[in-house]
């Protein structure tokens, strides 16, 4: 586990990683690797760590030797933090980042409403943290350095790719000249300007938005300003446009100013253009005396688009190389990390011989669905924020006026529906319900956290207890729990690693041989999973529900495991 106190002293913006000559240069024939990951950003590093923790050797290739510059992606959602927990690096992120859950929406200069992204208690992680991308990449890189089966090759640019029936051949350019390697599978995590996508002649299609936005990181000492998301529609300090304000770590504030399509990017990122915009913003929130310095700034446009298919033989695309969305809603980096989590357990199962190559097709099916969901939300937000006709602007402004006093109108206001993980309802890996359940934990849903207490241990959390490399059976009590647990392990034998977690009520006998027993001290776990006595949930390695029953049936469980591994049905 990474040490937050030790990492705190590192200057990740200035960090430069050493280039080392690869042994491949001297090899008489191309060396073969199980997995090559192209791109050492958040998605590529998360995928590498996940695979390495499951015992697979991983090679990461990056054409640079530094982390990202500027804050870039800053909003990391609860689900992403839960993934980082499993990867062993969330604690320093949360300690360094700015936690928040409240958003404020303004129309012109009046606040029209607030919202709370995590209104219920009993979750370990906050709804969001704001943390500059170079910190997130830095903590991931440090975690990767702790794992002996990850090799990262900096300044190693992919210049050629050949997809063959049983492997992929990559040609790399380095300071010591070119060399060629082979990999059973290649994960393209090389960002929105993906080299691999270009080399394979692939194109992301969708909608490009004719608008420009200015991002400016502002260094400001304002400890009394709350850590909240603030969004303005048509404020008097920036009339006719929108403005977003977020607090980050180190006294850094992210400001986004809509500029319009006709704005000159070179002109608008000059300090003499940025400073009056920021001063007007600070005056509007009651901070006319606040002193600030301008840090990183960028003018950007964006598109909502994706590749038609995320899998091309043995090359698999994840993150921005596969899909792109507008920045409204923090869906880019969060969905990319969730791509990596989805892909990692499936690649591990295939590489370790526990599943066939067909399991990787489900990655494309599931994450293409998630990308479409994100693109739909992102497109709707952009259309609302930046109306392109007088009629749509009139509708938006009327909606905002109504939202001041009418709750129903607030559901129509869209300043960016903030990132939530996709529920993979139609996944071919799900086993359909045969029993009646209530609540949100249907097959395809990401598992909800809840406080628990394990015997002989301090109070903890459900998601921290889940098996990192295999499936988990959640069993809510019952009349003969020991026999049920034995049936669970018999059903999983020879198929996949399985851990059984028995959920007990306070005061109930908790310890069961062969299972980890957890006490549901507050009843929240039972409530969130509709966990009547005898209820059984099967969770995938990426913590998504894939099956649930009102009793233990070893034959049904084995069939569900086979289905979740994309193995043929033997019934």
Coordinates of C-alpha atoms in Angstrom, one line a residue:
X1 CA 0.0 0.0 0.0
X2 CA 1.4 3.4 -0.9
X3 CA 2.4 5.8 1.8
X4 CA 0.5 9.1 1.6
X5 CA 2.8 10.9 3.9
X6 CA 5.9 9.9 1.8
X7 CA 4.2 10.8 -1.5
X8 CA 3.1 14.2 -0.3
X9 CA 6.6 15.6 -0.8
X10 CA 6.9 14.7 -4.5
X11 CA 6.5 17.3 -7.2
X12 CA 4.6 15.3 -9.7
X13 CA 4.3 18.2 -12.2
X14 CA 8.1 18.3 -12.5
X15 CA 8.7 14.5 -12.2
X16 CA 10.7 13.0 -15.1
X17 CA 11.0 9.2 -15.4
X18 CA 14.2 7.6 -16.5
X19 CA 14.5 6.1 -19.9
X20 CA 16.3 2.7 -19.9
X21 CA 17.4 0.7 -23.0
X22 CA 15.1 -2.4 -23.4
X23 CA 16.6 -5.9 -23.6
X24 CA 14.6 -6.2 -26.9
X25 CA 17.2 -4.2 -28.7
X26 CA 19.7 -7.0 -28.4
X27 CA 17.2 -9.9 -28.9
X28 CA 17.7 -11.9 -32.1
X29 CA 13.9 -12.2 -32.6
X30 CA 11.0 -10.2 -31.2
X31 CA 10.3 -11.0 -27.5
X32 CA 6.8 -12.0 -26.6
X33 CA 4.7 -10.5 -23.7
X34 CA 1.3 -11.5 -22.4
X35 CA -0.1 -8.0 -22.3
X36 CA 1.3 -4.7 -23.7
X37 CA -0.5 -1.5 -22.6
X38 CA 0.1 1.5 -24.7
X39 CA -0.3 4.7 -22.6
X40 CA 0.7 5.4 -19.0
X41 CA -2.1 7.7 -18.1
X42 CA -4.8 7.0 -15.5
X43 CA -6.5 4.3 -17.6
X44 CA -3.3 2.5 -18.7
X45 CA -1.8 2.5 -15.2
X46 CA -5.0 1.4 -13.5
X47 CA -5.2 -1.5 -16.0
X48 CA -1.6 -2.5 -15.4
X49 CA -1.9 -2.4 -11.6
X50 CA -5.1 -4.5 -11.7
X51 CA -3.6 -7.2 -13.9
X52 CA -0.4 -7.2 -11.9
X53 CA -2.3 -7.7 -8.6
X54 CA -3.9 -10.8 -10.2
X55 CA -0.5 -12.2 -11.0
X56 CA -0.1 -11.3 -14.6
X57 CA 3.1 -9.7 -16.0
X58 CA 2.4 -6.4 -17.7
X59 CA 4.5 -4.2 -20.1
X60 CA 3.5 -0.5 -20.3
X61 CA 4.7 1.7 -23.2
X62 CA 4.5 5.5 -23.2
X63 CA 6.0 7.9 -25.7
X64 CA 6.7 10.5 -23.0
X65 CA 8.6 10.5 -19.7
X66 CA 6.4 12.9 -17.7
X67 CA 3.0 13.0 -16.2
X68 CA 0.2 15.2 -17.5
X69 CA 0.6 18.9 -17.3
X70 CA -2.0 21.2 -15.8
X71 CA -5.0 20.0 -13.8
X72 CA -6.9 18.4 -16.8
X73 CA -9.2 15.8 -15.3
X74 CA -9.9 16.8 -11.8
X75 CA -13.2 15.3 -10.6
X76 CA -12.9 11.7 -9.5
X77 CA -16.1 10.0 -8.5
X78 CA -17.0 7.7 -5.7
X79 CA -17.0 4.5 -7.9
X80 CA -13.5 5.4 -9.3
X81 CA -12.2 5.9 -5.8
X82 CA -13.6 2.5 -4.8
X83 CA -11.6 1.0 -7.8
X84 CA -8.5 2.8 -6.6
X85 CA -9.1 1.4 -3.2
X86 CA -8.8 -2.1 -4.7
X87 CA -5.7 -1.1 -6.5
X88 CA -4.0 0.2 -3.3
X89 CA -3.8 3.9 -4.0
X90 CA -7.0 5.7 -3.1
X91 CA -6.0 6.7 0.5
X92 CA -3.3 9.2 -0.6
X93 CA -5.7 10.5 -3.3
X94 CA -8.5 11.2 -0.9
X95 CA -6.1 12.7 1.7
X96 CA -4.7 15.0 -0.9
X97 CA -7.9 15.8 -2.8
X98 CA -10.8 18.1 -2.0
X99 CA -13.9 16.1 -1.0
X100 CA -17.2 17.5 -2.0
X101 CA -20.8 16.5 -2.7
X102 CA -22.8 19.8 -2.9
X103 CA -23.4 21.7 -6.1
X104 CA -24.9 25.2 -6.6
X105 CA -26.6 26.3 -9.7
X106 CA -27.0 30.0 -10.6
X107 CA -29.0 31.8 -13.3
X108 CA -27.6 35.2 -14.0
X109 CA -26.6 36.3 -10.4
X110 CA -29.2 34.4 -8.4
X111 CA -28.7 30.9 -6.9
X112 CA -31.7 28.9 -8.1
X113 CA -31.0 25.6 -6.2
X114 CA -28.4 23.3 -4.6
X115 CA -28.0 19.6 -4.9
X116 CA -26.4 16.8 -2.8
X117 CA -24.8 14.0 -4.7
X118 CA -24.5 11.7 -1.7
X119 CA -27.5 12.4 0.6
X120 CA -27.5 9.0 2.4
X121 CA -25.1 8.0 5.1
X122 CA -23.0 4.8 5.2
X123 CA -20.5 5.1 2.4
X124 CA -16.7 5.1 2.9
X125 CA -15.8 7.4 0.0
X126 CA -17.1 10.8 -0.8
X127 CA -19.3 11.5 -3.8
X128 CA -16.3 13.2 -5.5
X129 CA -12.8 14.4 -4.9
X130 CA -11.2 17.2 -6.9
X131 CA -7.6 16.4 -7.5
X132 CA -5.3 17.4 -10.3
X133 CA -4.7 14.7 -12.9
X134 CA -0.9 14.7 -12.3
X135 CA -1.4 13.7 -8.7
X136 CA -3.7 10.8 -9.7
X137 CA -1.2 9.6 -12.3
X138 CA 1.6 10.1 -9.8
X139 CA 0.0 8.0 -7.1
X140 CA -0.8 5.3 -9.7
X141 CA 2.8 5.3 -11.0
X142 CA 4.1 5.0 -7.5
X143 CA 1.8 2.1 -6.8
X144 CA 2.8 0.5 -10.1
X145 CA 6.5 0.8 -9.1
X146 CA 5.7 -1.3 -6.0
X147 CA 4.6 -4.3 -8.1
X148 CA 7.5 -6.3 -9.5
X149 CA 5.5 -7.7 -12.5
X150 CA 4.9 -4.3 -14.1
X151 CA 7.5 -2.8 -16.4
X152 CA 7.0 0.7 -17.7
X153 CA 9.1 1.8 -20.7
X154 CA 9.2 5.6 -21.0
X155 CA 10.0 7.3 -24.3
X156 CA 8.9 4.3 -26.2
X157 CA 6.6 5.4 -29.0
X158 CA 4.5 3.0 -31.1
X159 CA 5.2 3.5 -34.8
X160 CA 3.8 0.3 -36.3
X161 CA 1.2 -2.3 -35.4
X162 CA 0.3 -5.6 -37.1
X163 CA -2.7 -7.6 -35.7
X164 CA -2.2 -11.3 -36.3
X165 CA -4.3 -14.3 -35.5
X166 CA -2.6 -15.2 -32.2
X167 CA -0.7 -12.1 -31.3
X168 CA 0.1 -8.4 -32.1
X169 CA 3.4 -7.1 -33.3
X170 CA 4.4 -3.6 -32.3
X171 CA 7.3 -1.5 -33.7
X172 CA 8.7 1.0 -31.2
X173 CA 10.8 4.1 -31.6
X174 CA 13.2 4.9 -28.7
X175 CA 16.3 7.1 -28.1
X176 CA 18.3 3.9 -28.8
X177 CA 16.5 3.3 -32.1
X178 CA 13.6 1.1 -33.1
X179 CA 12.8 -2.4 -32.1
X180 CA 9.9 -4.8 -32.4
X181 CA 8.0 -6.8 -29.8
X182 CA 5.1 -9.2 -29.8
X183 CA 2.2 -9.4 -27.3
X184 CA -0.7 -11.8 -26.9
X185 CA -3.0 -8.8 -26.3
X186 CA -2.5 -5.0 -26.6
X187 CA -4.6 -2.5 -24.7
X188 CA -4.8 0.9 -26.4
X189 CA -5.0 3.4 -23.6
X190 CA -3.2 6.2 -25.5
X191 CA -5.8 8.9 -25.2
X192 CA -8.0 11.0 -27.5
X193 CA -5.2 11.3 -30.1
X194 CA -4.6 7.6 -30.1
X195 CA -1.6 6.5 -32.2
X196 CA -2.9 3.0 -32.3
X197 CA -6.3 4.1 -33.5
X198 CA -4.6 6.0 -36.4
X199 CA -2.2 3.2 -37.3
X200 CA -5.1 0.8 -37.6
X201 CA -7.1 3.2 -39.7
X202 CA -9.9 3.6 -37.2
X203 CA -12.0 6.6 -36.7
X204 CA -14.1 7.7 -33.7
X205 CA -17.4 9.2 -35.0
X206 CA -20.1 11.3 -33.3
X207 CA -20.9 15.0 -32.9
X208 CA -18.4 17.8 -32.7
X209 CA -19.6 20.9 -30.8
X210 CA -18.9 24.3 -32.3
X211 CA -18.0 26.1 -29.1
X212 CA -14.8 27.0 -27.2
X213 CA -14.1 27.0 -23.5
X214 CA -11.3 28.5 -21.5
X215 CA -9.8 26.4 -18.6
X216 CA -7.7 28.4 -16.2
X217 CA -6.1 27.1 -13.0
X218 CA -5.9 29.9 -10.5
X219 CA -3.6 29.8 -7.4
X220 CA -5.5 31.6 -4.7
X221 CA -5.4 31.6 -0.9
X222 CA -9.1 31.3 0.0
X223 CA -9.5 28.8 2.8
X224 CA -12.9 30.0 3.8
X225 CA -14.5 29.3 0.4
X226 CA -16.4 26.0 0.6
X227 CA -15.5 23.0 -1.5
X228 CA -18.6 23.0 -3.7
X229 CA -19.3 22.9 -7.4
X230 CA -20.6 26.2 -8.7
X231 CA -22.1 26.6 -12.1
X232 CA -23.5 29.9 -13.6
X233 CA -25.8 30.3 -16.6
X234 CA -25.6 33.7 -18.2
X235 CA -24.0 35.6 -15.2
X236 CA -23.7 39.4 -15.4
X237 CA -19.9 39.0 -15.0
X238 CA -19.7 36.9 -18.1
X239 CA -23.0 37.6 -20.0
X240 CA -24.5 35.2 -22.5
X241 CA -22.2 32.4 -21.5
X242 CA -21.6 29.8 -18.7
X243 CA -19.0 29.6 -16.0
X244 CA -17.9 26.7 -13.7
X245 CA -15.8 26.9 -10.5
X246 CA -14.1 24.1 -8.6
X247 CA -11.7 24.0 -5.7
X248 CA -8.7 21.7 -6.0
X249 CA -5.7 20.7 -3.9
X250 CA -2.9 23.1 -3.0
X251 CA -5.1 26.2 -3.1
X252 CA -5.7 25.8 -6.8
X253 CA -9.1 26.6 -8.3
X254 CA -10.4 25.4 -11.7
X255 CA -12.3 28.0 -13.7
X256 CA -14.1 27.2 -16.9
X257 CA -15.4 30.1 -19.1
X258 CA -17.5 29.5 -22.1
X259 CA -16.2 31.7 -24.9
X260 CA -18.2 30.9 -28.0
X261 CA -17.1 29.5 -31.3
X262 CA -15.6 32.7 -32.7
X263 CA -13.1 33.2 -29.9
X264 CA -9.5 33.1 -30.8
X265 CA -7.7 30.4 -28.8
X266 CA -4.3 32.0 -28.9
X267 CA -5.7 35.4 -27.7
X268 CA -8.0 34.0 -25.0
X269 CA -5.4 32.1 -23.1
X270 CA -3.2 35.1 -22.6
X271 CA -3.0 36.3 -19.0
X272 CA -4.2 39.8 -19.9
X273 CA -7.5 38.2 -21.2
X274 CA -7.8 35.7 -18.3
X275 CA -7.2 38.1 -15.4
X276 CA -10.2 40.4 -15.9
X277 CA -12.5 37.4 -16.3
X278 CA -11.3 35.8 -13.0
X279 CA -11.5 39.2 -11.2
X280 CA -15.1 39.6 -12.3
X281 CA -15.9 36.1 -11.1
X282 CA -14.3 36.7 -7.7
X283 CA -16.1 40.0 -7.3
X284 CA -19.4 38.2 -7.9
X285 CA -18.8 35.7 -5.1
X286 CA -17.8 38.3 -2.5
X287 CA -14.0 38.1 -2.8
X288 CA -13.0 41.4 -4.4
X289 CA -9.8 41.5 -2.3
X290 CA -8.7 38.0 -3.1
X291 CA -5.3 37.8 -4.8
X292 CA -4.6 35.2 -7.4
X293 CA -2.0 34.0 -9.8
X294 CA -2.7 32.3 -13.2
X295 CA -1.3 28.9 -13.6
X296 CA -2.0 26.5 -16.4
X297 CA -4.5 27.6 -19.0
X298 CA -6.0 26.1 -22.1
X299 CA -8.7 26.8 -24.7
X300 CA -10.5 23.7 -25.8
X301 CA -13.3 22.3 -28.0
X302 CA -14.7 18.9 -27.7
X303 CA -16.7 16.1 -29.4
X304 CA -19.0 13.4 -28.1
X305 CA -17.9 10.3 -30.1
X306 CA -16.7 6.8 -30.0
X307 CA -15.2 4.0 -32.0
X308 CA -17.8 1.7 -33.5
X309 CA -16.1 -1.3 -31.9
X310 CA -13.8 -1.2 -28.9
X311 CA -12.2 -4.6 -29.8
X312 CA -10.3 -5.2 -32.9
X313 CA -9.0 -8.7 -32.7
X314 CA -6.2 -8.7 -30.1
X315 CA -6.1 -4.9 -29.8
X316 CA -8.6 -3.5 -27.3
X317 CA -9.3 0.2 -26.8
X318 CA -10.1 1.8 -23.4
X319 CA -10.6 5.3 -22.2
X320 CA -10.3 8.3 -24.4
X321 CA -8.8 6.2 -27.3
X322 CA -12.2 4.5 -27.4
X323 CA -14.6 7.3 -26.6
X324 CA -14.8 11.0 -25.9
X325 CA -17.3 13.2 -24.1
X326 CA -17.7 16.8 -23.1
X327 CA -16.1 17.8 -19.8
X328 CA -19.5 18.6 -18.2
X329 CA -20.2 15.8 -15.8
X330 CA -16.7 14.4 -15.2
X331 CA -17.4 11.4 -17.3
X332 CA -14.1 11.1 -19.2
X333 CA -11.5 9.9 -16.8
X334 CA -14.0 8.2 -14.5
X335 CA -15.5 6.1 -17.4
X336 CA -11.9 5.3 -18.6
X337 CA -10.9 3.9 -15.2
X338 CA -14.1 1.8 -15.2
X339 CA -13.2 0.5 -18.7
X340 CA -9.9 -0.6 -17.2
X341 CA -11.6 -2.4 -14.3
X342 CA -13.9 -4.2 -16.7
X343 CA -11.1 -5.3 -19.0
X344 CA -8.6 -6.3 -16.3
X345 CA -10.4 -9.3 -14.8
X346 CA -11.5 -10.6 -18.2
X347 CA -7.9 -10.4 -19.6
X348 CA -6.6 -12.1 -16.4
X349 CA -9.2 -14.9 -16.8
X350 CA -8.2 -15.5 -20.4
X351 CA -4.5 -15.3 -19.8
X352 CA -4.7 -17.7 -16.9
X353 CA -6.8 -20.2 -18.9
X354 CA -10.0 -19.8 -16.8
X355 CA -12.0 -18.4 -19.7
X356 CA -11.9 -18.4 -23.5
X357 CA -11.2 -15.5 -25.8
X358 CA -15.0 -14.9 -26.1
X359 CA -15.0 -13.3 -22.7
X360 CA -13.2 -10.3 -24.1
X361 CA -16.1 -9.7 -26.5
X362 CA -18.2 -8.9 -23.4
X363 CA -15.8 -6.1 -22.6
X364 CA -16.7 -4.4 -25.8
X365 CA -20.4 -5.0 -25.4
X366 CA -20.6 -3.7 -21.9
X367 CA -18.3 -0.7 -22.3
X368 CA -19.8 0.4 -25.6
X369 CA -23.1 0.5 -23.8
X370 CA -21.6 2.5 -21.0
X371 CA -20.0 4.9 -23.5
X372 CA -23.3 5.4 -25.3
X373 CA -24.9 6.2 -21.9
X374 CA -22.2 8.7 -21.1
X375 CA -22.3 10.3 -24.5
X376 CA -26.1 10.7 -24.3
X377 CA -25.8 12.5 -20.9
X378 CA -22.9 14.6 -22.1
X379 CA -24.7 15.6 -25.3
X380 CA -27.9 16.6 -23.4
X381 CA -25.8 18.7 -20.9
X382 CA -24.0 20.5 -23.7
X383 CA -27.2 21.2 -25.6
X384 CA -28.7 22.7 -22.4
X385 CA -25.6 24.7 -21.4
X386 CA -24.9 26.0 -24.9
X387 CA -28.2 26.4 -26.8
X388 CA -27.6 26.9 -30.5
X389 CA -31.0 28.5 -31.4
X390 CA -33.1 31.2 -30.0
X391 CA -35.9 28.8 -29.3
X392 CA -33.7 26.4 -27.3
X393 CA -32.3 29.4 -25.4
X394 CA -35.8 30.6 -24.5
X395 CA -36.7 27.1 -23.3
X396 CA -33.5 26.9 -21.2
X397 CA -34.0 30.3 -19.6
X398 CA -37.7 29.6 -18.9
X399 CA -36.7 26.3 -17.2
X400 CA -34.0 28.1 -15.1
X401 CA -36.6 30.7 -14.0
X402 CA -39.0 28.0 -13.0
X403 CA -36.3 26.1 -11.1
X404 CA -36.0 29.0 -8.6
X405 CA -39.4 28.1 -7.1
X406 CA -40.6 24.8 -8.6
X407 CA -38.9 21.5 -7.8
X408 CA -40.1 19.7 -10.9
X409 CA -38.2 22.2 -13.1
X410 CA -34.9 21.4 -11.4
X411 CA -34.9 17.9 -12.9
X412 CA -34.9 19.6 -16.3
X413 CA -31.9 21.8 -15.5
X414 CA -28.7 20.2 -16.9
X415 CA -25.3 21.7 -15.9
X416 CA -23.7 18.3 -16.4
X417 CA -25.2 15.1 -15.0
X418 CA -22.3 14.0 -12.9
X419 CA -20.6 10.7 -13.4
X420 CA -22.2 7.5 -12.1
X421 CA -21.2 4.0 -13.1
X422 CA -23.3 2.3 -15.7
X423 CA -25.7 -0.5 -14.7
X424 CA -25.0 -3.2 -17.3
X425 CA -28.6 -4.5 -17.5
X426 CA -28.3 -6.2 -20.8
X427 CA -24.9 -7.8 -20.3
X428 CA -24.6 -11.3 -21.7
X429 CA -22.8 -12.2 -18.5
X430 CA -25.8 -11.6 -16.3
X431 CA -28.1 -14.4 -15.1
X432 CA -31.7 -13.0 -15.2
X433 CA -33.7 -12.9 -11.9
X434 CA -36.0 -15.8 -11.1
X435 CA -37.0 -14.4 -7.8
X436 CA -38.6 -11.0 -6.7
X437 CA -36.2 -8.3 -5.4
X438 CA -36.5 -4.6 -4.6
X439 CA -33.8 -2.0 -4.7
X440 CA -31.1 -1.1 -7.1
X441 CA -28.8 -4.2 -6.8
X442 CA -30.1 -5.9 -10.0
X443 CA -27.8 -8.0 -12.2
X444 CA -25.4 -5.6 -13.9
X445 CA -25.3 -3.1 -11.1
X446 CA -22.1 -2.0 -9.4
X447 CA -22.1 -3.2 -5.8
X448 CA -23.1 -0.7 -3.2
X449 CA -20.9 -0.1 -0.2
X450 CA -22.0 -0.3 3.4
X451 CA -20.4 -0.4 6.9
X452 CA -19.6 -3.9 8.3
X453 CA -17.8 -5.5 11.2
X454 CA -15.7 -8.6 10.8
X455 CA -15.1 -10.7 13.9
X456 CA -11.8 -9.8 15.6
X457 CA -11.3 -6.7 13.3
X458 CA -12.1 -3.0 13.5
X459 CA -15.2 -1.8 11.8
X460 CA -14.8 -1.8 8.0
X461 CA -16.6 -1.6 4.7
X462 CA -18.1 -4.2 2.4
X463 CA -16.2 -3.3 -0.8
X464 CA -12.9 -3.5 1.1
X465 CA -13.8 -7.1 1.9
X466 CA -14.5 -8.3 -1.7
X467 CA -12.1 -10.7 -3.4
X468 CA -9.7 -8.8 -5.6
X469 CA -9.1 -11.5 -8.2
X470 CA -12.2 -13.7 -8.2
X471 CA -15.9 -13.9 -7.6
X472 CA -17.7 -13.2 -4.3
X473 CA -20.8 -14.9 -3.0
X474 CA -22.7 -12.7 -0.5
X475 CA -24.9 -15.0 1.7
X476 CA -27.4 -13.4 4.0
X477 CA -27.8 -15.8 6.9
X478 CA -30.2 -18.7 6.5
X479 CA -31.0 -21.9 8.4
X480 CA -27.9 -24.0 7.6
X481 CA -25.3 -21.5 6.6
X482 CA -22.4 -24.0 6.9
X483 CA -24.0 -26.4 4.4
X484 CA -24.7 -23.5 2.1
X485 CA -21.1 -22.4 2.1
X486 CA -19.9 -25.9 1.3
X487 CA -22.3 -26.0 -1.6
X488 CA -21.0 -22.6 -2.9
X489 CA -17.4 -23.9 -3.0
X490 CA -18.4 -27.2 -4.6
X491 CA -20.2 -25.2 -7.3
X492 CA -17.2 -23.0 -8.0
X493 CA -14.6 -25.8 -8.0
X494 CA -12.6 -25.9 -11.1
X495 CA -14.2 -22.8 -12.6
X496 CA -13.1 -19.6 -10.8
X497 CA -11.7 -18.4 -7.5
X498 CA -14.6 -17.7 -5.1
X499 CA -14.8 -16.3 -1.7
X500 CA -17.9 -16.6 0.5
X501 CA -19.0 -13.7 2.7
X502 CA -21.7 -14.5 5.3
X503 CA -23.7 -11.4 6.3
X504 CA -25.0 -11.7 9.9
X505 CA -27.2 -9.6 12.0
X506 CA -25.8 -8.1 15.3
X507 CA -26.0 -10.7 18.0
X508 CA -26.2 -13.7 15.6
X509 CA -23.6 -16.4 15.5
X510 CA -21.1 -15.0 13.0
X511 CA -18.3 -17.4 12.4
X512 CA -18.8 -20.0 9.7
X513 CA -16.0 -22.4 8.6
X514 CA -14.6 -21.6 5.2
X515 CA -16.3 -18.2 5.0
X516 CA -15.6 -14.7 6.1
X517 CA -18.3 -13.5 8.4
X518 CA -19.4 -9.9 8.4
X519 CA -21.9 -8.3 10.8
X520 CA -24.3 -5.8 9.3
X521 CA -24.1 -3.5 12.4
X522 CA -26.4 -0.7 11.0
X523 CA -28.7 -2.9 8.8
X524 CA -27.7 -0.8 5.7
X525 CA -26.2 -3.8 3.9
X526 CA -29.4 -5.8 4.3
X527 CA -31.4 -2.8 3.2
X528 CA -29.4 -1.9 0.1
X529 CA -29.4 -5.6 -1.1
X530 CA -32.9 -6.5 0.0
X531 CA -31.1 -9.2 1.9
X532 CA -33.7 -11.5 3.5
X533 CA -32.5 -14.7 5.2
X534 CA -31.1 -17.1 2.6
X535 CA -30.6 -14.5 -0.1
X536 CA -27.5 -15.1 -2.2
X537 CA -25.7 -12.6 -4.5
X538 CA -22.9 -13.4 -6.9
X539 CA -20.5 -10.6 -7.6
X540 CA -18.0 -10.4 -10.4
X541 CA -14.3 -9.5 -9.8
X542 CA -15.1 -6.0 -10.9
X543 CA -17.8 -5.8 -8.1
X544 CA -20.8 -5.9 -10.4
X545 CA -23.7 -8.1 -9.5
X546 CA -24.1 -10.9 -12.0
X547 CA -26.7 -13.1 -10.3
X548 CA -29.0 -13.2 -7.2
X549 CA -31.4 -15.7 -5.7
X550 CA -33.6 -16.1 -2.7
X551 CA -31.8 -19.4 -1.8
X552 CA -28.7 -21.4 -2.5
X553 CA -28.8 -23.7 -5.5
X554 CA -25.4 -25.1 -6.4
X555 CA -26.5 -26.0 -9.9
X556 CA -27.8 -22.4 -10.6
X557 CA -24.6 -20.9 -9.1
X558 CA -22.4 -23.0 -11.3
X559 CA -24.4 -22.1 -14.4
X560 CA -24.2 -18.4 -13.4
X561 CA -20.4 -18.6 -13.0
X562 CA -20.1 -20.3 -16.4
X563 CA -22.3 -17.6 -17.9
X564 CA -20.2 -14.8 -16.2
X565 CA -17.1 -16.3 -17.8
X566 CA -18.7 -16.6 -21.2
X567 CA -18.3 -20.4 -21.1
X568 CA -20.8 -22.7 -23.0
X569 CA -23.9 -23.7 -21.1
X570 CA -23.7 -27.4 -20.3
X571 CA -27.3 -27.8 -19.2

